[in-house]
mmCIF file of C-alpha atoms in Angstrom:
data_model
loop_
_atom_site.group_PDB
_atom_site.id
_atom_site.type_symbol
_atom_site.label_atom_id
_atom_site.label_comp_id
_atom_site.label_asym_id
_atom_site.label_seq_id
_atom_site.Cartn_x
_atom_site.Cartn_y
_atom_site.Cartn_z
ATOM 1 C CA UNK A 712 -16.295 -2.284 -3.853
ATOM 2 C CA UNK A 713 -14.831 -5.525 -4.652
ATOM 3 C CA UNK A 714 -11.943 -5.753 -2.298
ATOM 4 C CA UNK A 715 -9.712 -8.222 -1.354
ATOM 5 C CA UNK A 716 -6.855 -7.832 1.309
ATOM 6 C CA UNK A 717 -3.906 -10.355 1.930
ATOM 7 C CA UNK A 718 -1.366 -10.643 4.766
ATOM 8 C CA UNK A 719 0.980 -9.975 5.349
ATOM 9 C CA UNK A 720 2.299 -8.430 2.952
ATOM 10 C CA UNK A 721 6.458 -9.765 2.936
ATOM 11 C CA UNK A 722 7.148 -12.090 5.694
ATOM 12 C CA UNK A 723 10.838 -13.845 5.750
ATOM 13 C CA UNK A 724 11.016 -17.202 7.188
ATOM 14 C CA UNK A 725 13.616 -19.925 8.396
ATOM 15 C CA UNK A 726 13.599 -23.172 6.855
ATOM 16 C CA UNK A 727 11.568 -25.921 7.953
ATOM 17 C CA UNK A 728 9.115 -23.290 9.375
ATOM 18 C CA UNK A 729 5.499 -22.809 8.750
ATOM 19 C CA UNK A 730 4.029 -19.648 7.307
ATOM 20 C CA UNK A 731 -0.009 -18.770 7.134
ATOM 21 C CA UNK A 732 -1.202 -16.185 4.735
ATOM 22 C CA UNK A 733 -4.533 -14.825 4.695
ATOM 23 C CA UNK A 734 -7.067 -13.816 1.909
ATOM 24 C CA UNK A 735 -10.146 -11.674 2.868
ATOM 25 C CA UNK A 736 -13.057 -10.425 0.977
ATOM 26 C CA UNK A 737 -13.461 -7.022 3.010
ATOM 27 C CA UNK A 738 -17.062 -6.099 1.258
ATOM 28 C CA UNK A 739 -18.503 -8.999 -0.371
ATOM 29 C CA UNK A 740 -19.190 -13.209 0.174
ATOM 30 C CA UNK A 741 -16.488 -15.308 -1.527
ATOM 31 C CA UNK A 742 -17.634 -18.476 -2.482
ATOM 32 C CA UNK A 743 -14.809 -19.446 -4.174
ATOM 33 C CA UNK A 744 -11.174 -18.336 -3.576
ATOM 34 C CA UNK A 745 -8.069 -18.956 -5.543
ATOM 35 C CA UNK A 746 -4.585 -19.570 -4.569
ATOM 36 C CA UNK A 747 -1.928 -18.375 -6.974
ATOM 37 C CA UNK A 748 2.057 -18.736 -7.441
ATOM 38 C CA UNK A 749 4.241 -16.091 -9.186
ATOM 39 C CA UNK A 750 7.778 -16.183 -9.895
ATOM 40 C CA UNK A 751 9.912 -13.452 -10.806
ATOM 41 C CA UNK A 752 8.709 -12.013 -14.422
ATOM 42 C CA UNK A 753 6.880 -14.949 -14.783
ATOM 43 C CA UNK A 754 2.607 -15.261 -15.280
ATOM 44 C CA UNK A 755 0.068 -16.672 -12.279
ATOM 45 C CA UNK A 756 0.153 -20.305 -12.196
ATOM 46 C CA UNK A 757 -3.068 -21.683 -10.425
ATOM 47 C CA UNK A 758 -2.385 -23.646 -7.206
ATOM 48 C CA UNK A 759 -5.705 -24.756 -5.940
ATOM 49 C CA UNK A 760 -9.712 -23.506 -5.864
ATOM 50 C CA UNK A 761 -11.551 -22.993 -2.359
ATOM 51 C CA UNK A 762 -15.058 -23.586 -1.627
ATOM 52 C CA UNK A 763 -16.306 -22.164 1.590
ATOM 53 C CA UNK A 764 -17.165 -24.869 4.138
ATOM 54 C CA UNK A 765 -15.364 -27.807 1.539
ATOM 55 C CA UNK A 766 -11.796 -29.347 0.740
ATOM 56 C CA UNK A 767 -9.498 -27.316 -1.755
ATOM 57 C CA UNK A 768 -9.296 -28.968 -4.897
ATOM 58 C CA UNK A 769 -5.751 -28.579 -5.647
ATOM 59 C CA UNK A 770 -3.646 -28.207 -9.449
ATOM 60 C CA UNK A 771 -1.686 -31.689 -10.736
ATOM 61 C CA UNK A 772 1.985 -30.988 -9.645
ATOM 62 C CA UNK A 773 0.912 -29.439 -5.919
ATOM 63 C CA UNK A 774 1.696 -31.001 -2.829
ATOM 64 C CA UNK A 775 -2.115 -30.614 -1.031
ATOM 65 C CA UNK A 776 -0.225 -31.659 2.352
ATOM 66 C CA UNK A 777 2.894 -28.901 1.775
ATOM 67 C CA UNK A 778 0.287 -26.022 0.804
ATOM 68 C CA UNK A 779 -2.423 -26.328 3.101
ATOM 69 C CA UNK A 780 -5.215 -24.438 2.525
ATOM 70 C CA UNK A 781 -8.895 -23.416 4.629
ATOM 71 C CA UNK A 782 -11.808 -21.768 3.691
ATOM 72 C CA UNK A 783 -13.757 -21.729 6.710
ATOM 73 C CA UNK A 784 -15.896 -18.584 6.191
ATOM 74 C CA UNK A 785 -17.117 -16.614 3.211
ATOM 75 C CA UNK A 786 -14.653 -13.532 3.810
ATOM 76 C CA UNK A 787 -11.151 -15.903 4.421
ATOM 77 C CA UNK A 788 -9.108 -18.688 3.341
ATOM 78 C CA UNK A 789 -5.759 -18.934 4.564
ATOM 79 C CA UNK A 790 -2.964 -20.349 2.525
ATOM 80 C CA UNK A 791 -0.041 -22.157 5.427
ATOM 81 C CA UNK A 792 3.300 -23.043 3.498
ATOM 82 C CA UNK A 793 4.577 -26.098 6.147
ATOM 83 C CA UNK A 794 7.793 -27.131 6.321
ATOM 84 C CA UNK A 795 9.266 -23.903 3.906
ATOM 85 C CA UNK A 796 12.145 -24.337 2.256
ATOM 86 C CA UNK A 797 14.023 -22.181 -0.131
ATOM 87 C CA UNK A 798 12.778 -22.808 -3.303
ATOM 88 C CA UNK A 799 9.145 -22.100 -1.390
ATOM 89 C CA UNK A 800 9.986 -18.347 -2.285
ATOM 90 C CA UNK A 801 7.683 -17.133 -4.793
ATOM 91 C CA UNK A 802 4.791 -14.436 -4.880
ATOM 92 C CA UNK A 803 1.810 -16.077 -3.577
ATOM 93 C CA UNK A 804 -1.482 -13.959 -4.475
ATOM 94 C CA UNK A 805 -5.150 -14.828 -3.901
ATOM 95 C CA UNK A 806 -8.124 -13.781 -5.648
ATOM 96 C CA UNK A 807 -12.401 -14.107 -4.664
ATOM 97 C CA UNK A 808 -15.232 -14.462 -6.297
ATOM 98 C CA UNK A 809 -18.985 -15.416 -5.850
ATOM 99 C CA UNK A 810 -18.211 -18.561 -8.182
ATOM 100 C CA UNK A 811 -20.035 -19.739 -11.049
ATOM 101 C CA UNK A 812 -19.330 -19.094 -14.365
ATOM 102 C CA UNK A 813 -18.431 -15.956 -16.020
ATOM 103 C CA UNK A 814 -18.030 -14.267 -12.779
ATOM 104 C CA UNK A 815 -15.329 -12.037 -11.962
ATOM 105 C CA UNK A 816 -12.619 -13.314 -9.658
ATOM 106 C CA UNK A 817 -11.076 -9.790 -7.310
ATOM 107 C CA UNK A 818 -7.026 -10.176 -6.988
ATOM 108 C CA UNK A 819 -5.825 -9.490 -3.979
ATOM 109 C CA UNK A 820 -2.135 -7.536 -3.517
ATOM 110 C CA UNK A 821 0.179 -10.493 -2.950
ATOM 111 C CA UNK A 822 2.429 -11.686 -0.126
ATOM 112 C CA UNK A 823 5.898 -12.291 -0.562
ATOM 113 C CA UNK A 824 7.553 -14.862 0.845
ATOM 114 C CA UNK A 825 11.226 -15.728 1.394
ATOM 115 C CA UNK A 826 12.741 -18.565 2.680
ATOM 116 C CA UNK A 827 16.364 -18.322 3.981
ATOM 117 C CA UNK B 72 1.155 -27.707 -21.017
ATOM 118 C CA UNK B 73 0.360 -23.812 -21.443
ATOM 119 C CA UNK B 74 -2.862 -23.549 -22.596
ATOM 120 C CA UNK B 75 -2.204 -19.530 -23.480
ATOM 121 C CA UNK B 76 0.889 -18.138 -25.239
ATOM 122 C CA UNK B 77 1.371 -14.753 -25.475
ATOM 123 C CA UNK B 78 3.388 -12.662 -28.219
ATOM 124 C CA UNK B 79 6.115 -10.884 -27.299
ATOM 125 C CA UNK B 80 7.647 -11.710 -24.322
ATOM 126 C CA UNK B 81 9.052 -9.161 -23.779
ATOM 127 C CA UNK B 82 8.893 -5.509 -25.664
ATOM 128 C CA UNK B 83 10.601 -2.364 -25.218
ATOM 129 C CA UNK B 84 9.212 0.722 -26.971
ATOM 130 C CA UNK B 85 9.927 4.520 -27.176
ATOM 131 C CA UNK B 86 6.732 6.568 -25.967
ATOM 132 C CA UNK B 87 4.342 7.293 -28.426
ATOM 133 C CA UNK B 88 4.840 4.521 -30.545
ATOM 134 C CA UNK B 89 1.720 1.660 -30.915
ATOM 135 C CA UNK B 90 1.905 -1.732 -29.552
ATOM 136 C CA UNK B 91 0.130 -4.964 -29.968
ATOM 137 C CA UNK B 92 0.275 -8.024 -27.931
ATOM 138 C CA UNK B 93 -1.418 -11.095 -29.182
ATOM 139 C CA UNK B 94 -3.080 -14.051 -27.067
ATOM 140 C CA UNK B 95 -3.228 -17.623 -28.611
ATOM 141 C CA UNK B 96 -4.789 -21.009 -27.892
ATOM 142 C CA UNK B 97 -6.015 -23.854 -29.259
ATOM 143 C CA UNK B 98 -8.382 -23.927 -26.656
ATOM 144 C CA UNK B 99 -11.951 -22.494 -26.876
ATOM 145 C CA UNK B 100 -13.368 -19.927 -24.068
ATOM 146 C CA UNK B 101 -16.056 -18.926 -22.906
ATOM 147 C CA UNK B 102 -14.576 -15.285 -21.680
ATOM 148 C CA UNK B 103 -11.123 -14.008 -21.789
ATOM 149 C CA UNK B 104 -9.891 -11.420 -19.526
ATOM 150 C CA UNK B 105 -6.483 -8.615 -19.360
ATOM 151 C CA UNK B 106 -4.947 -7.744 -16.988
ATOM 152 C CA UNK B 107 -1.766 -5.557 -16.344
ATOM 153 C CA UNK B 108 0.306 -5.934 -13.278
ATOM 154 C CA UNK B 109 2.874 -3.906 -11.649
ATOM 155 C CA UNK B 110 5.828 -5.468 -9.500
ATOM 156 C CA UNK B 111 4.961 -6.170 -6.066
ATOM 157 C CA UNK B 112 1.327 -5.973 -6.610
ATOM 158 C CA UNK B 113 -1.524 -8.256 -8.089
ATOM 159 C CA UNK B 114 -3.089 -7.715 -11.503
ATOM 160 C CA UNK B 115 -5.678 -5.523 -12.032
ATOM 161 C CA UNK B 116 -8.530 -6.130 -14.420
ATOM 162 C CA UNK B 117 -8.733 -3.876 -17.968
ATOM 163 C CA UNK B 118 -11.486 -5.742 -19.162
ATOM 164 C CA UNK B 119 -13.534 -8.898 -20.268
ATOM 165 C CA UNK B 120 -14.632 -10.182 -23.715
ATOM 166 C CA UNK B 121 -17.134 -12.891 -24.111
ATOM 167 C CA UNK B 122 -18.305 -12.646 -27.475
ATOM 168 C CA UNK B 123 -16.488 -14.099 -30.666
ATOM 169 C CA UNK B 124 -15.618 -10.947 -32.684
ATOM 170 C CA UNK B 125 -16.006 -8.434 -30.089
ATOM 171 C CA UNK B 126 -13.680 -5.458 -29.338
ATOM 172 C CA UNK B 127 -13.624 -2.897 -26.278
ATOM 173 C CA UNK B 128 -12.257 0.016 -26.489
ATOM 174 C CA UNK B 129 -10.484 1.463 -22.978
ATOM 175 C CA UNK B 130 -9.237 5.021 -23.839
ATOM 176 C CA UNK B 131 -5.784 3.877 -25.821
ATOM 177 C CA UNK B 132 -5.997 0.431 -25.035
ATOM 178 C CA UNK B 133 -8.134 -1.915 -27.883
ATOM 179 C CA UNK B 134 -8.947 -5.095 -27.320
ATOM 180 C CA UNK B 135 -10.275 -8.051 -30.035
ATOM 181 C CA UNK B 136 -11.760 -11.316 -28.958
ATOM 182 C CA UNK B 137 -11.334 -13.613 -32.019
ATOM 183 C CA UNK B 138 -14.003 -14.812 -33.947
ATOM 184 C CA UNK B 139 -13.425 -18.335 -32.547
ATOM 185 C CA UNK B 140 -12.951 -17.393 -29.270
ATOM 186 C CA UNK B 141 -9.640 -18.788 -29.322
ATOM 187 C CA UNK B 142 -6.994 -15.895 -29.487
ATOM 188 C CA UNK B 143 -7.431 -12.164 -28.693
ATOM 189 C CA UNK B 144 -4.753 -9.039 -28.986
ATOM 190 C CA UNK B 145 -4.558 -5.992 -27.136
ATOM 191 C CA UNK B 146 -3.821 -3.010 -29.328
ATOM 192 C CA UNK B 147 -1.953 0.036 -27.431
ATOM 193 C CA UNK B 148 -1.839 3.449 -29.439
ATOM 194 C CA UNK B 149 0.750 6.418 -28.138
ATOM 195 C CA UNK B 150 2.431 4.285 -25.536
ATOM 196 C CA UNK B 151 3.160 5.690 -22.672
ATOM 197 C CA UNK B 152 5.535 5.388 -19.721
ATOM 198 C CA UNK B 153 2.325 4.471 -17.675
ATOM 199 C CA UNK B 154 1.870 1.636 -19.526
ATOM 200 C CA UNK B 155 5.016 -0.173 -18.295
ATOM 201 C CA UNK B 156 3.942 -3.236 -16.691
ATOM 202 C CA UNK B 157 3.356 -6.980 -17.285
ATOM 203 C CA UNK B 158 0.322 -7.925 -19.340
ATOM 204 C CA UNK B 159 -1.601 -11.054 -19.046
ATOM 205 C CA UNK B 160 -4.781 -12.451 -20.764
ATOM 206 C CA UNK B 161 -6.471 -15.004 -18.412
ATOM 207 C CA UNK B 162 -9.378 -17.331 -20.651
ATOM 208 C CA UNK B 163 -12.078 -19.292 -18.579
ATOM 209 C CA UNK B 164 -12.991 -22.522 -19.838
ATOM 210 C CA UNK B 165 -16.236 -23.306 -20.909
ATOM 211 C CA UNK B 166 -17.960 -25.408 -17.963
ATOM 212 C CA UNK B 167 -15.005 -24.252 -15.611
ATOM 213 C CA UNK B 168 -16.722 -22.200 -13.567
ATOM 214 C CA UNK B 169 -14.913 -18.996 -13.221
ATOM 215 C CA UNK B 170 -11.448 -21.058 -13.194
ATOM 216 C CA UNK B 171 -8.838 -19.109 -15.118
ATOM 217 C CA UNK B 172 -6.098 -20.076 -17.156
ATOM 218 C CA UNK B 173 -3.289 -17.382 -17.373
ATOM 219 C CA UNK B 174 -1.737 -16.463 -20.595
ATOM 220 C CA UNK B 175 2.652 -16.814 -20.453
ATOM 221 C CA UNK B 176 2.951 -12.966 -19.836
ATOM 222 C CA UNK B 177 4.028 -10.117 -22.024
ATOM 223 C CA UNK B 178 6.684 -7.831 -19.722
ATOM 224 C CA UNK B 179 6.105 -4.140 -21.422
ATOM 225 C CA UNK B 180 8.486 -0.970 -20.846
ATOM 226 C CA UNK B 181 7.860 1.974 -22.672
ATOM 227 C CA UNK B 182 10.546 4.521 -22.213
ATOM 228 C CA UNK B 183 11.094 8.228 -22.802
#
Protein backbone atom coordinates (compact mmCIF):
# COMPACT_ATOMS: atom_id res chain seq x y z
CA UNK A 1 0.00 0.00 0.00
CA UNK A 2 1.14 3.45 0.25
CA UNK A 3 1.57 4.47 -3.31
CA UNK A 4 2.18 7.43 -4.99
CA UNK A 5 2.46 7.85 -8.88
CA UNK A 6 3.79 11.03 -10.78
CA UNK A 7 3.63 12.04 -14.45
CA UNK A 8 5.00 11.97 -16.55
CA UNK A 9 7.80 10.66 -15.98
CA UNK A 10 10.61 12.94 -18.44
CA UNK A 11 8.89 15.49 -20.44
CA UNK A 12 11.25 18.06 -22.57
CA UNK A 13 9.92 21.43 -23.07
CA UNK A 14 10.58 24.75 -25.13
CA UNK A 15 11.17 27.82 -23.37
CA UNK A 16 8.58 30.06 -22.29
CA UNK A 17 6.22 27.00 -22.23
CA UNK A 18 4.12 25.65 -19.49
CA UNK A 19 4.50 22.17 -18.09
CA UNK A 20 1.85 20.36 -15.48
CA UNK A 21 2.99 17.46 -13.46
CA UNK A 22 0.83 15.35 -11.51
CA UNK A 23 1.06 13.64 -8.01
CA UNK A 24 -1.50 10.88 -7.10
CA UNK A 25 -2.12 8.90 -4.06
CA UNK A 26 -3.33 5.60 -5.93
CA UNK A 27 -4.58 3.77 -2.47
CA UNK A 28 -4.90 6.17 0.23
CA UNK A 29 -6.35 10.12 1.10
CA UNK A 30 -3.55 12.71 0.98
CA UNK A 31 -4.16 15.47 3.04
CA UNK A 32 -1.11 16.99 2.61
CA UNK A 33 1.24 16.80 -0.43
CA UNK A 34 4.72 18.04 -0.92
CA UNK A 35 6.46 19.50 -3.80
CA UNK A 36 10.18 18.85 -4.03
CA UNK A 37 13.30 20.11 -6.24
CA UNK A 38 16.43 17.98 -6.92
CA UNK A 39 19.43 18.86 -8.71
CA UNK A 40 21.96 16.67 -9.98
CA UNK A 41 23.78 14.82 -6.84
CA UNK A 42 22.30 17.22 -4.80
CA UNK A 43 19.54 16.49 -1.57
CA UNK A 44 15.47 17.41 -1.81
CA UNK A 45 14.97 20.96 -1.22
CA UNK A 46 11.26 21.63 -0.12
CA UNK A 47 9.27 23.85 -2.53
CA UNK A 48 5.87 24.20 -1.05
CA UNK A 49 3.13 22.05 1.28
CA UNK A 50 -0.52 21.29 -0.16
CA UNK A 51 -3.61 21.08 1.72
CA UNK A 52 -6.51 19.56 -0.07
CA UNK A 53 -9.24 22.10 -0.84
CA UNK A 54 -6.58 25.25 0.44
CA UNK A 55 -3.70 27.55 -1.02
CA UNK A 56 -0.06 26.00 -1.11
CA UNK A 57 2.00 27.50 1.37
CA UNK A 58 5.11 27.92 -0.49
CA UNK A 59 9.27 27.87 0.82
CA UNK A 60 11.06 31.65 1.15
CA UNK A 61 13.04 31.89 -2.19
CA UNK A 62 9.94 30.31 -4.50
CA UNK A 63 8.17 32.16 -6.96
CA UNK A 64 4.27 30.97 -5.84
CA UNK A 65 3.16 32.59 -9.35
CA UNK A 66 6.18 30.62 -11.51
CA UNK A 67 5.38 27.17 -9.65
CA UNK A 68 1.82 26.94 -9.49
CA UNK A 69 0.48 24.42 -7.60
CA UNK A 70 -3.45 22.66 -6.91
CA UNK A 71 -4.67 20.33 -4.64
CA UNK A 72 -8.12 19.98 -5.56
CA UNK A 73 -8.86 16.40 -4.39
CA UNK A 74 -7.42 14.06 -1.81
CA UNK A 75 -5.63 11.67 -4.46
CA UNK A 76 -3.88 14.83 -6.75
CA UNK A 77 -2.06 17.96 -6.76
CA UNK A 78 -0.54 19.04 -9.80
CA UNK A 79 2.66 20.98 -9.88
CA UNK A 80 2.52 23.56 -13.56
CA UNK A 81 6.11 25.11 -14.18
CA UNK A 82 4.78 28.51 -16.35
CA UNK A 83 6.82 30.27 -18.39
CA UNK A 84 9.98 27.37 -18.23
CA UNK A 85 13.11 28.39 -18.83
CA UNK A 86 16.39 26.62 -18.75
CA UNK A 87 17.58 26.79 -15.50
CA UNK A 88 13.77 25.34 -14.65
CA UNK A 89 15.51 21.85 -15.28
CA UNK A 90 15.74 20.01 -12.18
CA UNK A 91 14.11 16.70 -10.74
CA UNK A 92 10.85 17.66 -9.41
CA UNK A 93 9.40 14.79 -7.00
CA UNK A 94 6.26 14.79 -4.84
CA UNK A 95 5.47 13.00 -1.82
CA UNK A 96 1.69 12.35 0.34
CA UNK A 97 0.73 11.95 3.46
CA UNK A 98 -2.39 12.02 5.78
CA UNK A 99 -0.68 15.14 7.59
CA UNK A 100 -0.19 15.72 11.10
CA UNK A 101 2.67 15.10 12.93
CA UNK A 102 4.88 12.19 12.93
CA UNK A 103 3.19 10.80 9.98
CA UNK A 104 4.88 9.31 7.17
CA UNK A 105 5.06 11.29 3.96
CA UNK A 106 5.05 8.35 0.55
CA UNK A 107 7.68 9.69 -2.27
CA UNK A 108 6.58 9.45 -5.38
CA UNK A 109 9.18 8.44 -8.53
CA UNK A 110 10.03 11.89 -9.88
CA UNK A 111 9.55 13.71 -13.18
CA UNK A 112 12.25 15.09 -15.03
CA UNK A 113 12.11 18.04 -16.64
CA UNK A 114 14.24 19.77 -19.28
CA UNK A 115 14.05 22.95 -20.66
CA UNK A 116 15.79 23.62 -24.04
CA UNK B 1 20.69 27.96 5.99
CA UNK B 2 20.95 23.97 6.06
CA UNK B 3 19.47 22.90 8.97
CA UNK B 4 21.11 19.11 8.39
CA UNK B 5 24.72 18.40 7.37
CA UNK B 6 25.70 15.22 6.56
CA UNK B 7 29.31 13.53 6.83
CA UNK B 8 30.88 12.49 4.02
CA UNK B 9 29.83 13.80 1.01
CA UNK B 10 30.82 11.68 -0.81
CA UNK B 11 32.50 8.00 -0.05
CA UNK B 12 33.86 5.37 -2.11
CA UNK B 13 34.50 1.97 -0.52
CA UNK B 14 35.68 -1.56 -1.58
CA UNK B 15 32.85 -4.24 -0.76
CA UNK B 16 32.92 -5.63 2.46
CA UNK B 17 34.34 -2.92 4.21
CA UNK B 18 31.96 -0.89 7.09
CA UNK B 19 30.69 2.51 6.64
CA UNK B 20 29.25 5.21 8.74
CA UNK B 21 27.53 8.31 7.76
CA UNK B 22 26.75 10.83 10.38
CA UNK B 23 23.70 13.42 10.51
CA UNK B 24 24.15 16.77 12.43
CA UNK B 25 22.07 19.73 13.59
CA UNK B 26 21.72 22.14 15.95
CA UNK B 27 18.24 21.78 15.62
CA UNK B 28 16.03 19.53 17.85
CA UNK B 29 13.46 16.84 16.24
CA UNK B 30 10.88 15.30 16.96
CA UNK B 31 11.61 12.17 14.39
CA UNK B 32 14.33 11.74 11.95
CA UNK B 33 14.03 9.62 8.98
CA UNK B 34 16.75 7.71 6.08
CA UNK B 35 16.35 7.34 3.17
CA UNK B 36 18.49 5.99 0.18
CA UNK B 37 17.82 6.99 -3.34
CA UNK B 38 18.83 5.71 -6.61
CA UNK B 39 19.26 8.02 -9.81
CA UNK B 40 16.19 8.66 -11.60
CA UNK B 41 13.99 7.59 -8.85
CA UNK B 42 12.64 9.07 -5.46
CA UNK B 43 13.93 8.01 -2.05
CA UNK B 44 12.74 5.25 -0.39
CA UNK B 45 12.25 5.05 3.34
CA UNK B 46 14.85 2.64 5.62
CA UNK B 47 13.43 3.75 8.66
CA UNK B 48 12.28 6.28 11.43
CA UNK B 49 13.67 7.10 14.91
CA UNK B 50 11.77 9.13 17.37
CA UNK B 51 13.27 8.45 20.54
CA UNK B 52 16.55 10.14 21.95
CA UNK B 53 18.99 7.18 22.24
CA UNK B 54 17.29 4.78 20.11
CA UNK B 55 18.86 2.47 17.45
CA UNK B 56 17.16 0.15 14.69
CA UNK B 57 18.69 -2.37 13.38
CA UNK B 58 17.76 -3.19 9.37
CA UNK B 59 19.74 -6.39 8.49
CA UNK B 60 23.41 -4.56 7.88
CA UNK B 61 22.24 -1.23 8.12
CA UNK B 62 22.33 0.41 12.06
CA UNK B 63 20.92 3.33 12.80
CA UNK B 64 21.41 5.76 16.23
CA UNK B 65 19.16 8.63 17.06
CA UNK B 66 21.23 10.81 19.46
CA UNK B 67 20.47 11.26 22.85
CA UNK B 68 19.44 14.88 22.14
CA UNK B 69 17.67 14.23 19.26
CA UNK B 70 19.88 16.36 17.39
CA UNK B 71 22.29 14.17 15.21
CA UNK B 72 21.96 10.48 14.19
CA UNK B 73 24.51 8.06 12.03
CA UNK B 74 23.81 5.24 9.96
CA UNK B 75 26.25 2.41 10.49
CA UNK B 76 26.72 -0.01 7.29
CA UNK B 77 28.65 -3.40 8.01
CA UNK B 78 30.03 -5.61 4.78
CA UNK B 79 29.16 -3.02 2.20
CA UNK B 80 27.92 -4.07 -0.64
CA UNK B 81 27.56 -3.08 -4.29
CA UNK B 82 23.73 -2.84 -3.49
CA UNK B 83 24.27 -0.29 -1.29
CA UNK B 84 25.43 2.27 -3.90
CA UNK B 85 23.14 5.07 -3.77
CA UNK B 86 22.60 8.53 -2.22
CA UNK B 87 21.70 8.64 1.45
CA UNK B 88 19.69 11.24 3.12
CA UNK B 89 18.39 11.76 6.73
CA UNK B 90 15.22 13.96 6.63
CA UNK B 91 14.34 15.43 10.62
CA UNK B 92 10.72 16.79 11.27
CA UNK B 93 10.47 19.66 13.42
CA UNK B 94 8.77 19.60 16.48
CA UNK B 95 5.23 21.38 15.88
CA UNK B 96 5.90 21.06 12.00
CA UNK B 97 3.56 18.77 11.24
CA UNK B 98 5.06 16.10 9.17
CA UNK B 99 7.24 18.92 7.28
CA UNK B 100 10.70 17.55 6.58
CA UNK B 101 13.92 19.03 6.46
CA UNK B 102 16.45 17.07 4.24
CA UNK B 103 19.90 16.38 5.39
CA UNK B 104 22.89 17.76 2.47
CA UNK B 105 23.22 14.13 1.07
CA UNK B 106 25.89 11.51 1.40
CA UNK B 107 26.53 10.03 -2.47
CA UNK B 108 27.80 6.22 -1.57
CA UNK B 109 29.55 3.73 -4.17
CA UNK B 110 30.76 0.64 -3.00
CA UNK B 111 32.73 -1.18 -5.60
CA UNK B 112 34.04 -4.68 -6.26
Amino acid sequence: GAVVSQHPSRVICKSGTSVKIECRSLDFQATTMFWYRQFPKQSLMLMATSNEGSKATYEQGVEKDKFLINHASLTLSTLTVTSAHPEDSSFYICSASTGGDGVEQYFGPGTRLTVT
Amino acid sequence: TQLLEQSPQFLSIQEGENLTVYCNSSSVFSSLQWYRQEPGEGPVLLVTVVTGGEVKKLKRLTFQFGDARKDSSLHITAAQPGDTGLYLCAGARPGGGNKLTFGTGTQLKVEL
